[in-house]
Short mmCIF file of C-alpha atoms in Angstrom, two decimals:
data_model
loop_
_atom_site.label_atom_id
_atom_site.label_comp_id
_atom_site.label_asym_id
_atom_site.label_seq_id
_atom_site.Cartn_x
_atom_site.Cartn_y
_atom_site.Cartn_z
CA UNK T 1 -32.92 -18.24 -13.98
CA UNK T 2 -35.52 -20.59 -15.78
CA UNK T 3 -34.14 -23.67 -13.84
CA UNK T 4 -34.56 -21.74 -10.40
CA UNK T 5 -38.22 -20.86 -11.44
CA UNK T 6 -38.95 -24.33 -12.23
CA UNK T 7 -36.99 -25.69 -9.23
CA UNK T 8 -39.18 -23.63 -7.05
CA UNK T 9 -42.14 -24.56 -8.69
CA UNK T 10 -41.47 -27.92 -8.44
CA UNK T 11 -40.95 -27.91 -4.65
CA UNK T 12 -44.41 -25.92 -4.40
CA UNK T 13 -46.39 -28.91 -6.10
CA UNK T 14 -44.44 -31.49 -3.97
CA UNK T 15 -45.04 -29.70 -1.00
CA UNK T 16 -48.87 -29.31 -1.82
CA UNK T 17 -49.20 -32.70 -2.73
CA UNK T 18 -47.72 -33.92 0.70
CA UNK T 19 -50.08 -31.66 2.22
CA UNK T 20 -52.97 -33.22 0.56
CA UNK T 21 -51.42 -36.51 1.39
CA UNK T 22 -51.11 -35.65 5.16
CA UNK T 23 -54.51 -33.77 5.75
CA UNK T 24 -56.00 -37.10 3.73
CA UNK T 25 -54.39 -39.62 5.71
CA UNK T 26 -55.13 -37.71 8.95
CA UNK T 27 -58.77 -36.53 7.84
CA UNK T 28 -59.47 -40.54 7.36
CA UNK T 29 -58.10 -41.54 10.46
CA UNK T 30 -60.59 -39.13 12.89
CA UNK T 31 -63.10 -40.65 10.65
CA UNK T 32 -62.70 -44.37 11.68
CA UNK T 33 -63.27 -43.46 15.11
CA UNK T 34 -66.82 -41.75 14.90
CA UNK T 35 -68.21 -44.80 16.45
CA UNK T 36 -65.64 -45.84 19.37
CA UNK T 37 -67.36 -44.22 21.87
CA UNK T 38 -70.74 -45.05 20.34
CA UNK T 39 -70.09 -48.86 20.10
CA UNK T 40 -70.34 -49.53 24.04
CA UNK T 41 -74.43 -49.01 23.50
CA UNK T 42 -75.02 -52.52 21.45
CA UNK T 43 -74.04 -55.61 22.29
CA UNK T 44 -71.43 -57.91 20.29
CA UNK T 45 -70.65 -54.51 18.37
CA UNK T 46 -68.69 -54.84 14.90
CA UNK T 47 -67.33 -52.16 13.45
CA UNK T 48 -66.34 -52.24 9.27
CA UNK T 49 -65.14 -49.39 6.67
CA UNK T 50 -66.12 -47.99 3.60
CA UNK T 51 -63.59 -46.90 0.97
CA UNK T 52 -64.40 -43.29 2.19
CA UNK T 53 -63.29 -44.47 5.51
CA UNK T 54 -66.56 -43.57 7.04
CA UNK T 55 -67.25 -46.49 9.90
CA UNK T 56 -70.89 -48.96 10.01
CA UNK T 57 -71.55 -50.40 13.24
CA UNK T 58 -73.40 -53.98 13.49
CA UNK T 59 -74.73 -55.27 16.78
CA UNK T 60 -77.47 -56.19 19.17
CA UNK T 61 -79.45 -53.97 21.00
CA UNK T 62 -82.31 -55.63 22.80
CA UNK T 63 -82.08 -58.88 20.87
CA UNK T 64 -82.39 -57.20 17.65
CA UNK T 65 -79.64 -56.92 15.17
CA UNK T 66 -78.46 -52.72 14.24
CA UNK T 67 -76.75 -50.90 11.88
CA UNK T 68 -75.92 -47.82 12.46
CA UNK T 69 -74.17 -46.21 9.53
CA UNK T 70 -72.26 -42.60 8.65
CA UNK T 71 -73.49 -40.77 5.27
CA UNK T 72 -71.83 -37.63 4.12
CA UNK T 73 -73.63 -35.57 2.35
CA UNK T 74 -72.41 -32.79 -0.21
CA UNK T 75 -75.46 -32.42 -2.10
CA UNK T 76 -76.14 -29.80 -0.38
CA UNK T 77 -78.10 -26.18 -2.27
CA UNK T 78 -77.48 -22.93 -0.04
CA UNK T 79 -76.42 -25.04 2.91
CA UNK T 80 -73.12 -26.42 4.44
CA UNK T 81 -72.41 -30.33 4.09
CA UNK T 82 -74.20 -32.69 6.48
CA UNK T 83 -73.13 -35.94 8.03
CA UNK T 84 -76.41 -38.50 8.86
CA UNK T 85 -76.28 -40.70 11.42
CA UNK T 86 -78.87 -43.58 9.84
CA UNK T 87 -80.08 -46.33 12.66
CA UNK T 88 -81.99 -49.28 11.17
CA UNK T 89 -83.27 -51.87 13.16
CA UNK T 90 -83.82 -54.97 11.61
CA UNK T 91 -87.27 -56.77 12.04
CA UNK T 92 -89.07 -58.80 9.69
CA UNK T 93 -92.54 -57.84 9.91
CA UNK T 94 -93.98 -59.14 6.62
CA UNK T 95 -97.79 -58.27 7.25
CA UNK T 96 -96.76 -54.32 7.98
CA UNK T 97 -97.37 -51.86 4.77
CA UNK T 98 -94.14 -49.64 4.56
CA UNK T 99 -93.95 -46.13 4.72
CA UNK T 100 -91.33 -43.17 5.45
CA UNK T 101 -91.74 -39.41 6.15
CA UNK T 102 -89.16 -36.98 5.15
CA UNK T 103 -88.24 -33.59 6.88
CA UNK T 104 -87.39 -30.03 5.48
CA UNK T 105 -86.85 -32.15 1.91
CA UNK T 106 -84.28 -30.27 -0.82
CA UNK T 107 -85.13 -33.61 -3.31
CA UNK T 108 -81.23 -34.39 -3.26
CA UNK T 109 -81.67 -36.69 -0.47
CA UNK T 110 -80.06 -39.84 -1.81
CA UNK T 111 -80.29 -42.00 1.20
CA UNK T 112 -83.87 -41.46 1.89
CA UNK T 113 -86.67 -44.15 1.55
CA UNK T 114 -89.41 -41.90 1.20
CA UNK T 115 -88.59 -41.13 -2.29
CA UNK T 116 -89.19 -44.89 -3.14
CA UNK T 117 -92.96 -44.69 -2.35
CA UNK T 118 -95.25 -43.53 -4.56
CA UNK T 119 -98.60 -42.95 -2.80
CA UNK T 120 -98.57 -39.33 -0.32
CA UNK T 121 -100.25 -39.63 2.71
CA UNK T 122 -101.78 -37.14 5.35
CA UNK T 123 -99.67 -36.21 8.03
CA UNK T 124 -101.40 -36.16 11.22
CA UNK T 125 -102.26 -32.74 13.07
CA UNK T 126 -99.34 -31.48 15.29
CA UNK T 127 -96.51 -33.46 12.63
CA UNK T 128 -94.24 -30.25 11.00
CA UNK T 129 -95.74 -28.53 8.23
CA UNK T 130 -92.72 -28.96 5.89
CA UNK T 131 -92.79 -32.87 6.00
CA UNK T 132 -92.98 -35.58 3.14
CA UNK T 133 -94.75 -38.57 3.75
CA UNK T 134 -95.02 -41.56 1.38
CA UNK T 135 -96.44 -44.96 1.76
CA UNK T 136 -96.14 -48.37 -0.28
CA UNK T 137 -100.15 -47.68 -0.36
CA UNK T 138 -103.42 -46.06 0.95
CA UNK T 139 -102.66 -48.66 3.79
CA UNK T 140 -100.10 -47.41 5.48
CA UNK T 141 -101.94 -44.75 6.32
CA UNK T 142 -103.62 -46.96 9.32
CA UNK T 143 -100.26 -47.63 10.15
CA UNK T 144 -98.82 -44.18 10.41
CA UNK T 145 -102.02 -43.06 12.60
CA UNK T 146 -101.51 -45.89 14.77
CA UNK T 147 -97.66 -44.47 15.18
CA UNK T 148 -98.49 -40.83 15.80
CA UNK T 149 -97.60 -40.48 19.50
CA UNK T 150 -93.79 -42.00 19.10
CA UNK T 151 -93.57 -40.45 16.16
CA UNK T 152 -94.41 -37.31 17.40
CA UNK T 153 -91.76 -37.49 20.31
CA UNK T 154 -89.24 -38.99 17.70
CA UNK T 155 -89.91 -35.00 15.44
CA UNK T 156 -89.66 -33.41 18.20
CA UNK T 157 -86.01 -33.75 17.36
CA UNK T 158 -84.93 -30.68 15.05
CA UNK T 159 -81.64 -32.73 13.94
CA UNK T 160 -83.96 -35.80 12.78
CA UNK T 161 -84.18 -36.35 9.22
CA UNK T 162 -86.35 -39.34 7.58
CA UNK T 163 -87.87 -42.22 9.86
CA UNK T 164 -89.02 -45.26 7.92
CA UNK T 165 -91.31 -47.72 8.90
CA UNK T 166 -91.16 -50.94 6.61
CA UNK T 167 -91.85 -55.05 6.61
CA UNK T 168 -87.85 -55.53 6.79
CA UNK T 169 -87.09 -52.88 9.91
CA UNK T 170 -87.09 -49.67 11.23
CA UNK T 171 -85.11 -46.84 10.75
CA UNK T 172 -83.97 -42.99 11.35
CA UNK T 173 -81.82 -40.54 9.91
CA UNK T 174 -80.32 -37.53 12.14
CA UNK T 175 -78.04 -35.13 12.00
CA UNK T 176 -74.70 -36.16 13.53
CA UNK T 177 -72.51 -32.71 11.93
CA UNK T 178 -72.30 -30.17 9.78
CA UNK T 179 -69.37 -29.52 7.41
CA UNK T 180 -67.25 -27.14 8.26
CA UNK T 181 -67.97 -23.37 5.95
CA UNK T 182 -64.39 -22.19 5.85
CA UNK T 183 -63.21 -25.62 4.19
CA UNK T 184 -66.82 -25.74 2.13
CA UNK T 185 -67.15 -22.14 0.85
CA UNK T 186 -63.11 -21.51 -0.25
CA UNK T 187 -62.65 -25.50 -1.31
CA UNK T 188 -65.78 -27.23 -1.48
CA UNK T 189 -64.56 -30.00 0.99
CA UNK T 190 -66.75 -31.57 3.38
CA UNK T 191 -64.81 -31.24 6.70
CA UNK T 192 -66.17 -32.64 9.62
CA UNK T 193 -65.63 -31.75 13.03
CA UNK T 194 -67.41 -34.39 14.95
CA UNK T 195 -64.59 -36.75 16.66
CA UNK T 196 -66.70 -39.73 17.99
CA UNK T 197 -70.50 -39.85 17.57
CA UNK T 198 -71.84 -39.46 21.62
CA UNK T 199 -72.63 -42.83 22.73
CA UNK T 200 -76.48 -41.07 24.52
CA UNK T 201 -76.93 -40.22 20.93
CA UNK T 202 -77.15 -43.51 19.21
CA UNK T 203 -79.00 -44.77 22.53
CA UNK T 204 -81.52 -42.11 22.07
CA UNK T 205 -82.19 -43.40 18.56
CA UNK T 206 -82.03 -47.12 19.50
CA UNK T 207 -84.94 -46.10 22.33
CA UNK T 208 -86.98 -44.22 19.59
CA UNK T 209 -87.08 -47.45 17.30
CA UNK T 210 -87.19 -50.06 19.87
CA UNK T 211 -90.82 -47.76 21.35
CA UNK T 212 -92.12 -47.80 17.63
CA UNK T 213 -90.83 -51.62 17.58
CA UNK T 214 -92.97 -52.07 20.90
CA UNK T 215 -95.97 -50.12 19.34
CA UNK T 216 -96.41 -52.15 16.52
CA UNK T 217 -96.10 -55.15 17.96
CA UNK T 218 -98.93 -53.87 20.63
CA UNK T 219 -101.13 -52.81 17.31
CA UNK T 220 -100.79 -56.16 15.94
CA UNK T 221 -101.56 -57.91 19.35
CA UNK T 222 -104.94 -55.70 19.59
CA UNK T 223 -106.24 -56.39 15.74
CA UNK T 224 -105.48 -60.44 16.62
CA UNK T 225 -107.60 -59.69 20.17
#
């Protein structure tokens, strides 16, 4: 009798552990394709893994080197998991004071830049009321005035998260999925059911940063004139 009991117990585990083995394996695979559809917007594109199997794209877009990255997010208080799609658009722009703004914050944010300023500046009128923004100093706030009309159009994306602004690049954070809440409430697993990140997506963001990228550069031109 005992030996049947344990026999049958011991096929259960096996059998859930080969479960967890299969949904892994599978579950990892439909990750490293969240950018194969996405990868046709940049030029030379490069696509890497992380040991969670999330993808990072590298390429040009417009001359300029990109990075578009994956960042699951489980930190999550009274909401379901969230997957960021963070852009960054490398520019060195040494004369440019940094600064980021932060949307609907919970303080668990990570990833975010804003955190890593210290001085709060004034958002300008029509930017959402529940917004964060922090600048390497009292400077930036010339700089984030001077941005308000593209930044403006970039918030008028609900699924948009941070956009930085800083002397190495540009960047923005959206939303690219929400966790699943039968997988999240009954096993706390972040379960994704995004299959490829949409390739207008990632050229929407690229636009957004390449127009700030263009503004900046038009600033800098007028203070010289």
């Amino acid at each position: 009798m005992n030996s049947t009991v344990y026999l049958v117990a011991a096929l259960g585990c096996a059998t859930l552990v080969w479960l967890t083995v299969r949904d892994g394996t599978r579950i990892r695979s439909s990750r490293r394709a969240l950018f194969n559809h996405a990868q046709g917007v940049v030029e030379n594109p490069a696509i890497s893994f992380g040991a969670d199997g999330f993808p990072r794209l590298r390429g040009l877009y417009k001359c300029h080197e990109v990075i578009a990255d994956l960042i699951p997010d489980t930190l999550t208080i009274r909401r379901l998991p969230q997957l960021w799609l963070s852009v960054t658009f490398l520019e060195r722009m040494p004369d440019l004071t940094a600064f980021a703004l932060l949307v609907r914050h919970t303080g668990t944010e990570f990833y975010a830049l804003t955190h890593t300023f210290e001085e709060r500046l004034e958002p300008p009128v029509g930017f959402p009321s529940e917004i964060v923004i922090r600048g390497a100093s009292q400077a930036a706030q010339t700089v984030l005035n001077a941005l308000e009309k593209p930044l403006l159009a970039i918030l008028a994306d609900p699924r948009v998260k941070e956009i930085a602004v800083t002397p190495k690049g540009l960047r923005i954070v959206r939303q690219a999925a929400e966790g699943r809440r039968g997988e999240h409430l009954l096993l706390r697993q972040a379960i994704f059911d995004a299959t490829s990140v949409p390739a207008a997506e990632l050229a929407s963001v690229l636009t957004h940063l390449a127009v700030i990228h263009s503004e900046i550069q038009k600033q800098k031109i007028a203070q010289a004139a």
